[in-house]
mmCIF file of C-alpha atoms in Angstrom:
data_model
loop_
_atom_site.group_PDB
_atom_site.id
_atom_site.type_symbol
_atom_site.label_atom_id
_atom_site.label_comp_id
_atom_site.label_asym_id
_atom_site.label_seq_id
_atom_site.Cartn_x
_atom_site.Cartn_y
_atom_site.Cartn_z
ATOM 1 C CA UNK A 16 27.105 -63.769 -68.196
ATOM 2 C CA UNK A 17 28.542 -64.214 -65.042
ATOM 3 C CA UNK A 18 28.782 -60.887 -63.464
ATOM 4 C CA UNK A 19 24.502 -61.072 -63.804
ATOM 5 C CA UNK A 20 23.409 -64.266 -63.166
ATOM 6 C CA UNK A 21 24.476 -64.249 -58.977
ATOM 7 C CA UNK A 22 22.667 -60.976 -58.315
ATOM 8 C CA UNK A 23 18.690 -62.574 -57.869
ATOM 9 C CA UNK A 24 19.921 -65.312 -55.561
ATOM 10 C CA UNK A 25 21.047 -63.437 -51.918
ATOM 11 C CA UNK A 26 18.183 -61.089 -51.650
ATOM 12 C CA UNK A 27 16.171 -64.495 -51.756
ATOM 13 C CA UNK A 28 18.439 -66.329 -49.388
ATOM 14 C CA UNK A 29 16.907 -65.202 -46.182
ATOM 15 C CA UNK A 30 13.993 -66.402 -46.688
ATOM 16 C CA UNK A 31 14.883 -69.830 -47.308
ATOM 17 C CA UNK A 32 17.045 -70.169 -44.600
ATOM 18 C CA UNK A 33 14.299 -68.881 -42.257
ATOM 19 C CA UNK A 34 11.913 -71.516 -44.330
ATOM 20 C CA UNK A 35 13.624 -73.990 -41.614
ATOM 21 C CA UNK A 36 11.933 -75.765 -39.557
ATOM 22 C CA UNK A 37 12.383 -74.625 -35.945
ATOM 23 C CA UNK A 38 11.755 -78.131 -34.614
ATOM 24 C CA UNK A 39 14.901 -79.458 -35.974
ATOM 25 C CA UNK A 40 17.503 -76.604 -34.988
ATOM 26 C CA UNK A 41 15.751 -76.863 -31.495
ATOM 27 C CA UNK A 42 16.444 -80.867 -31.583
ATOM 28 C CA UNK A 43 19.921 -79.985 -33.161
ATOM 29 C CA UNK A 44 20.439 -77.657 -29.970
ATOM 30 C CA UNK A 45 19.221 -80.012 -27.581
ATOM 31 C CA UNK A 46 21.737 -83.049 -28.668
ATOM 32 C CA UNK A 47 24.430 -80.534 -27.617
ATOM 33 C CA UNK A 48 24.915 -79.086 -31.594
ATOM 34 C CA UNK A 49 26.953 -76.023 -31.862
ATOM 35 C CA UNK A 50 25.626 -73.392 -33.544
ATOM 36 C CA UNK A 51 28.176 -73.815 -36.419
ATOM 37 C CA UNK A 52 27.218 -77.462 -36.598
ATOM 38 C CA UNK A 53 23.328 -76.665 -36.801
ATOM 39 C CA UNK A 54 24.790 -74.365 -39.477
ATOM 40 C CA UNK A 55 26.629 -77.132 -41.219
ATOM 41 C CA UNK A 56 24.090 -79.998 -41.048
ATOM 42 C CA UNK A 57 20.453 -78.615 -40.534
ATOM 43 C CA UNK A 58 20.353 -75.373 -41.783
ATOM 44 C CA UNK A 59 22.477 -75.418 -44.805
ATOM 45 C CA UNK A 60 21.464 -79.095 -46.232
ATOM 46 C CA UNK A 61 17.731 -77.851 -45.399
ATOM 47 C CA UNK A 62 18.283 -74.812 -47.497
ATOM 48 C CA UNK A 63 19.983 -76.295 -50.735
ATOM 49 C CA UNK A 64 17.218 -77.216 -52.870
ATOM 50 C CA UNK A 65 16.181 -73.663 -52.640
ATOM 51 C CA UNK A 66 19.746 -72.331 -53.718
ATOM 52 C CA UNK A 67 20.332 -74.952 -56.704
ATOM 53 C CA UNK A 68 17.032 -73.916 -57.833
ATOM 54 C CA UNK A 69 17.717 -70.176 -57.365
ATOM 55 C CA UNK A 70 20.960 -70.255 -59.380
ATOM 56 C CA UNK A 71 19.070 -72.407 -61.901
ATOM 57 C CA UNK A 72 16.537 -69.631 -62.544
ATOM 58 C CA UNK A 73 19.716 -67.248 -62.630
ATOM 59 C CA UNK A 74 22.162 -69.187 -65.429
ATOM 60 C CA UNK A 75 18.597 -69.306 -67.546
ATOM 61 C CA UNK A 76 18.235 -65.603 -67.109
ATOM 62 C CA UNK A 77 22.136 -65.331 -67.841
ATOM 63 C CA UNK A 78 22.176 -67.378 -71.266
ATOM 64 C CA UNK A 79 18.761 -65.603 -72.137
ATOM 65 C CA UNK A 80 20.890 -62.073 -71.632
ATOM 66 C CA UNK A 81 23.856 -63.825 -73.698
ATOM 67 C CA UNK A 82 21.853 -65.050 -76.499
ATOM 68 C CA UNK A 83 19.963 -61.671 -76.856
ATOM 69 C CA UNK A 84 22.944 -59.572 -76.625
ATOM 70 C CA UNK A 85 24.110 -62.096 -79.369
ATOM 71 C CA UNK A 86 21.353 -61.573 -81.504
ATOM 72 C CA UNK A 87 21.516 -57.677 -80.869
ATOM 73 C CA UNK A 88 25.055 -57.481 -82.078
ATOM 74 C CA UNK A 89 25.020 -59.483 -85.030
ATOM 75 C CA UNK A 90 25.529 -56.321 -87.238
ATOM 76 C CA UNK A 91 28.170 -54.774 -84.982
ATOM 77 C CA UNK A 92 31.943 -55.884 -85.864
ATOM 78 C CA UNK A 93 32.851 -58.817 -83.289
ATOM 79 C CA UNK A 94 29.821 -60.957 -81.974
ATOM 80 C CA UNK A 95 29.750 -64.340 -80.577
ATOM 81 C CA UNK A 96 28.147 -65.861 -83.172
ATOM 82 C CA UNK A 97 30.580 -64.566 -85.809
ATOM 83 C CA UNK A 98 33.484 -65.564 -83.791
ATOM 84 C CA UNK A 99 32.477 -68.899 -83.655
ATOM 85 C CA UNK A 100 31.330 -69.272 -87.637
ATOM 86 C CA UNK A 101 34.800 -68.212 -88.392
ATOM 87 C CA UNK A 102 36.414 -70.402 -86.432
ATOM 88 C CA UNK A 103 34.832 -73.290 -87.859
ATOM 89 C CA UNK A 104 35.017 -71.765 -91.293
ATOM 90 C CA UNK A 105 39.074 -72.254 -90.971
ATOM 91 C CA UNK A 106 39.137 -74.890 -89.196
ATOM 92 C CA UNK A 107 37.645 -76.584 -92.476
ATOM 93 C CA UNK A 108 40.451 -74.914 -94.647
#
């Protein structure tokens, strides 16, 4: 679930961070900013709504890929969803 659900969000990250507004890393610049502190307060605060919503759209995709895998290997001899049932079956015994 894990290995999968990273994998859609840095091809889409340079975009975002070029989504920016020039304006303000100009201002930054010109109040004597470093480029690693433009980094750390304009470009990276600017740019987090973006990411949390990327890697939203990626754990969806991720649980949708573990639920159907799930559901797919219901017949075979270890899925999820039997290792859970028989854990709570002897847990009641």
């Amino acid at each position: 679930m894990c290995a999968g659900s990273p994998c859609p969000s840095p091809p889409r990250s340079r975009p975002i961070f070029r989504s920016i507004d020039p304006n303000l890393i100009r201002a930054a610049r010109f109040m004597g900013a470093r480029p690693v502190d433009v980094l750390r307060t304009v470009v990276v605060p600017g740019a987090l709504p973006y990411i949390f919503t990327g890697l939203q759209i990626a754990m969806g995709v991720a649980w949708f890929s573990l639920v159907a895998g799930d559901w797919r290997g219901r017949s075979s001899m270890n899925p999820l969803s039997s290792c859970s049932t028989n854990h709570s079956a002897a847990s009641m015994h």
